[in-house]
Coordinates of C-alpha atoms in Angstrom, one line a residue:
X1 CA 128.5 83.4 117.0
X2 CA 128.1 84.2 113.5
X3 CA 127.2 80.9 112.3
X4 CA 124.4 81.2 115.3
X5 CA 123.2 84.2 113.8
X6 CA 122.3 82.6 110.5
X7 CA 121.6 79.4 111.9
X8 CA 118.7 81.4 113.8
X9 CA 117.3 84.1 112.8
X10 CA 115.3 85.4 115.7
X11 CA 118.9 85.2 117.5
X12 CA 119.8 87.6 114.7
X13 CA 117.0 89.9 115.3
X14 CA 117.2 90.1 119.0
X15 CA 120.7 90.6 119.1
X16 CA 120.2 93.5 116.7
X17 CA 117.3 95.1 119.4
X18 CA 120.0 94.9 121.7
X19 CA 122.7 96.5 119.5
X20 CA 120.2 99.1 118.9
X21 CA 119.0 100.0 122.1
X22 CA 123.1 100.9 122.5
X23 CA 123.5 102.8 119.6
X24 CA 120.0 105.0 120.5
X25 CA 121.6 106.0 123.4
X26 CA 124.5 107.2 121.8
X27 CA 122.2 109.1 119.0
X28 CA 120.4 110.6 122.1
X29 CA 123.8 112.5 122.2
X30 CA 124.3 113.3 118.9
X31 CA 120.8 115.1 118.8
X32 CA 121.6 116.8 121.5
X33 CA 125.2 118.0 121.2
X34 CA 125.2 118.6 117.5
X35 CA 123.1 122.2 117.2
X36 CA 125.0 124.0 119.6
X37 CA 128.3 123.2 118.0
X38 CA 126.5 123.9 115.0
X39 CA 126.0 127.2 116.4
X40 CA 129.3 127.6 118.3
X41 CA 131.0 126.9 115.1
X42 CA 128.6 129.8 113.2
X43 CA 129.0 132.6 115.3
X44 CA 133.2 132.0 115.8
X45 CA 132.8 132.2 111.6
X46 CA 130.8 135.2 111.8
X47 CA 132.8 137.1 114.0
X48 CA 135.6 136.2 111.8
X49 CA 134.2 137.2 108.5
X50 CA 133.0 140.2 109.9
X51 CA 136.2 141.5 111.7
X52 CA 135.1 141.6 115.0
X53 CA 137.0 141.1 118.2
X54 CA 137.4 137.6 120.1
X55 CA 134.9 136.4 122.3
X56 CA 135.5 134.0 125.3
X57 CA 132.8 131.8 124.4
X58 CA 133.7 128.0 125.5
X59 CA 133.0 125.5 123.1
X60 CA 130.9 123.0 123.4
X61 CA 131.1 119.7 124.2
X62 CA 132.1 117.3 121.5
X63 CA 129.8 114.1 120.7
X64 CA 132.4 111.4 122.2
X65 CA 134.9 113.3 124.2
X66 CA 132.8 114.3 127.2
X67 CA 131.0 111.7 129.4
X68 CA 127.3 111.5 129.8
X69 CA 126.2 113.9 132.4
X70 CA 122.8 115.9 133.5
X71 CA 122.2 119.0 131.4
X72 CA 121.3 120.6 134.6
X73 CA 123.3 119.7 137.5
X74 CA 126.6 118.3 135.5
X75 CA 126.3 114.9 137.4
X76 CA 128.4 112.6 135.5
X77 CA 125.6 109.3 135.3
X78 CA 127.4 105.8 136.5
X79 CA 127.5 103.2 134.3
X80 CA 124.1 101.8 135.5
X81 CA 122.4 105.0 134.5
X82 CA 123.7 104.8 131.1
X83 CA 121.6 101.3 130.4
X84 CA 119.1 101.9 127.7
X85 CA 115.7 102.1 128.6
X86 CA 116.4 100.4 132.0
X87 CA 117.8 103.3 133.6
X88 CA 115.3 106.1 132.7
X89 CA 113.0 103.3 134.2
X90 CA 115.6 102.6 137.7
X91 CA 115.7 106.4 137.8
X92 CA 111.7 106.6 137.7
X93 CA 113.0 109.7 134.8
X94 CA 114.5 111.2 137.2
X95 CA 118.1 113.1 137.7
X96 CA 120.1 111.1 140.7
X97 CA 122.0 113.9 140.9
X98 CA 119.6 117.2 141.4
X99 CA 115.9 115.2 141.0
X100 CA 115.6 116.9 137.4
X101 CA 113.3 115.3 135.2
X102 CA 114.8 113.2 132.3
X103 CA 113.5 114.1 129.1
X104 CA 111.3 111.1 127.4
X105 CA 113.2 111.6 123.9
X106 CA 116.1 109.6 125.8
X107 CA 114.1 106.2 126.1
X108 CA 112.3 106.8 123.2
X109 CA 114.8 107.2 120.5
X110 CA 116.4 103.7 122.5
X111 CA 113.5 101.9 121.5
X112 CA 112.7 103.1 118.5
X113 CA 116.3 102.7 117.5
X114 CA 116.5 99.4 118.5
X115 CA 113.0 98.3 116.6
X116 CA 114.6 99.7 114.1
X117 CA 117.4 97.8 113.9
X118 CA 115.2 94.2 114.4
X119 CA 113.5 95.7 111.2
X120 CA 116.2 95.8 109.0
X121 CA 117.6 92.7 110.2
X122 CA 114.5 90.9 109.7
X123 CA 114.2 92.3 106.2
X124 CA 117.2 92.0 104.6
X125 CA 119.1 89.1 107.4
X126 CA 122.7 88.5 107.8
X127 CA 123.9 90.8 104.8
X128 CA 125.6 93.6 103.6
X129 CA 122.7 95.2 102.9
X130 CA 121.5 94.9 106.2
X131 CA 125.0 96.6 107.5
X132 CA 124.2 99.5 105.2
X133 CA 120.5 99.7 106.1
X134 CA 121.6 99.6 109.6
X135 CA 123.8 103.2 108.9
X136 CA 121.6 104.3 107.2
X137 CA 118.7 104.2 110.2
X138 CA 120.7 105.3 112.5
X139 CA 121.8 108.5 110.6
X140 CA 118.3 108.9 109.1
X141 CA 116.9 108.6 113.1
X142 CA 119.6 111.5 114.5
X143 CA 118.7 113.7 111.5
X144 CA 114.9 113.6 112.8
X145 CA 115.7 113.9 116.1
X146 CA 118.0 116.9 115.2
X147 CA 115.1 118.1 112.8
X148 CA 112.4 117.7 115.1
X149 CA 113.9 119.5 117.8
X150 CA 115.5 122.6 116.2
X151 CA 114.5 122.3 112.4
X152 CA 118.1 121.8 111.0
X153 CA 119.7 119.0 109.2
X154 CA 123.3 119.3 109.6
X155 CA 125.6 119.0 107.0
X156 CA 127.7 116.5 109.2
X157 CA 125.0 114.0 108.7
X158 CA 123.6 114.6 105.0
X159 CA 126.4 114.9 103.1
X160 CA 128.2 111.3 104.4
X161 CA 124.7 109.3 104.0
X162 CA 125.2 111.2 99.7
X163 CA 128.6 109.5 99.4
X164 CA 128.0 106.5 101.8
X165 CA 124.9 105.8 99.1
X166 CA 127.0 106.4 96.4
X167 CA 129.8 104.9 97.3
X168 CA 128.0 101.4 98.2
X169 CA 126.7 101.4 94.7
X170 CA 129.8 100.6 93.5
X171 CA 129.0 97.2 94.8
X172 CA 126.8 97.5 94.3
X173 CA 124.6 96.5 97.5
X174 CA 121.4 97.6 96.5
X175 CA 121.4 99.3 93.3
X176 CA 124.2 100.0 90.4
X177 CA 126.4 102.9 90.2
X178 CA 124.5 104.7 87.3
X179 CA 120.7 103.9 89.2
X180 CA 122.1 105.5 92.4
X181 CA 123.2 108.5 90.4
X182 CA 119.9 108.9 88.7
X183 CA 118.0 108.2 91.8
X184 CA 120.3 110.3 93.7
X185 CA 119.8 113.2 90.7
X186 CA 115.8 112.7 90.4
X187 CA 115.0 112.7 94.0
X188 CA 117.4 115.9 94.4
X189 CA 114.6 117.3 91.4
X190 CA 111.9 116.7 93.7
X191 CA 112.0 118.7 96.8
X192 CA 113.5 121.7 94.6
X193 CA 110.2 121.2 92.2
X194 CA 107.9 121.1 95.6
X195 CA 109.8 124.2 97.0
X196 CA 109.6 126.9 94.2
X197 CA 106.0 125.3 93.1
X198 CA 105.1 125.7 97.0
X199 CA 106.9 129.2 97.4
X200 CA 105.1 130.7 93.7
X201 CA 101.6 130.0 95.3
X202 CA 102.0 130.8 99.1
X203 CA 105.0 133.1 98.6
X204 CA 106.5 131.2 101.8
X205 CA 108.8 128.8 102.0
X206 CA 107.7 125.4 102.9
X207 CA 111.1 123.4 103.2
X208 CA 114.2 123.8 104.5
X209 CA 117.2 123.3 101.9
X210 CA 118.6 120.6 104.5
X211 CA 115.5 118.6 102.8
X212 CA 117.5 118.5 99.8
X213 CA 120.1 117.3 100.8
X214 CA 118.9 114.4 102.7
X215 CA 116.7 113.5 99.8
X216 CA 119.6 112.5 97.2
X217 CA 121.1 109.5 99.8
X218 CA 117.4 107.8 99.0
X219 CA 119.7 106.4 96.4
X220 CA 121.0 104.0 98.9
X221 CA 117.9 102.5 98.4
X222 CA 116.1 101.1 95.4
X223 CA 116.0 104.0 93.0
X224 CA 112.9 103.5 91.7
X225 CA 109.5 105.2 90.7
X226 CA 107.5 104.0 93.8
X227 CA 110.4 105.5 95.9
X228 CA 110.5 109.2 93.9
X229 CA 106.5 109.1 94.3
X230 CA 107.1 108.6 97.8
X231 CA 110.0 110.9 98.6
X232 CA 107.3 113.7 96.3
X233 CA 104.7 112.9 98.7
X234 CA 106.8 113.3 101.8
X235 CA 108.0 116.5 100.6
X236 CA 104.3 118.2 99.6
X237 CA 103.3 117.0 103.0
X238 CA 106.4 118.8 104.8
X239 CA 105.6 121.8 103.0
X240 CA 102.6 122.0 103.8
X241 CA 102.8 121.2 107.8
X242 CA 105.9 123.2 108.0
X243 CA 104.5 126.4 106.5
X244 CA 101.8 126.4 109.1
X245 CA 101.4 129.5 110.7

């Protein structure tokens, strides 16, 4: 199979559509299930810290214990309903359990997951920096997801992509060790610049600090000038769209 792969490369490419079309399905629950443990998890701390008494709130559930199921009814979906894209289509969006609309986000983080992954296969091939690129899409896709619905980048996905970015350069895959801990140190210097530059003149603040977090694991990539510009960019443009209003 391997030797397939780089005997033909659109086999390569295809089969990483497929793979992630599978994997968008299971970041369609990690978007999902990760803020209200999030928030489970800070209210059981702050009851803690602040002394009060015990409250029977169930937790959660956790992103690979529980089985895929309707938000609304509870119906645990069949393994036909859990094809990507396919099913959503079968279902016509639909809930088979209570007629619920499905939202849209499912089928469209599949594909775009799944594009995804062609990209970086077609880009980079049958490599180790395709296997990184790979984790690296798929973290960077549940962080927007997770961002985009609720405005929080959770620590459980930021901090792994630092060291995963760090620890690759010791490779190194893309870059060196000492690039990926400039990069990872300049690009930190960038949304901190955009933030207090942003928050002097508006006296609001345009960024989340979850932006700087996410910024340093850039460093997985080339650390380079173009990038920092681009990363800057990025983060005058969230200011400014996120301070609206």
């Amino acid at each position: 199979m391997f030797d397939a792969w780089f005997a033909f490369p659109a086999l390569a490419i295809a089969s990483a559509v497929v793979l992630g079309l599978l994997v968008g399905s299971f970041l369609n629950v990690v978007i999902l299930r990760i803020p209200p443990r999030m928030e489970w998890q800070w209210k059981r701390d702050a009851r803690e810290i602040l002394e009060l008494p015990a409250v029977d709130d169930p937790e959660p559930p956790g992103i690979v214990v529980k089985s895929s199921h309707c938000p609304t009814c509870g119906h645990t979906l069949a393994a036909w309903e859990n094809i990507p894209v396919l099913s959503w289509l079968a279902l016509r969006g639909r809930c088979r359990g209570c007629g619920t609309a499905i939202s849209l986000q499912y089928p469209l983080v599949e594909l775009l997951t799944g594009l995804a992954f062609g990209a970086v296969v077609w880009q980079f091939g049958m490599s180790w920096q395709a296997l990184a690129a790979l984790v690296f899409t798929a973290v960077l896709i549940a962080a927007s997801g997770i961002d985009l619905r609720t405005t929080l980048l959770p620590d459980s996905l930021t901090l792994p992509l630092l060291w995963l970015g760090l620890l690759i350069s010791l490779l190194p895959v893309f870059v060196d060790a000492p690039s990926a801990i400039i990069g990872a140190a300049a690009l930190l210097s960038q949304p901190w610049s955009v933030f207090w530059r942003f928050k002097l003149l508006t006296g609001k603040e345009g960024m989340g600090y979850g932006d700087f977090k996410l910024s340093p694991p850039f460093a997985l990539g080339a650390a380079s000038t173009r990038l920092i510009r681009t990363l800057l960019m990025s983060s005058l443009i969230g200011a400014v769209v996120g301070s609206d209003g």
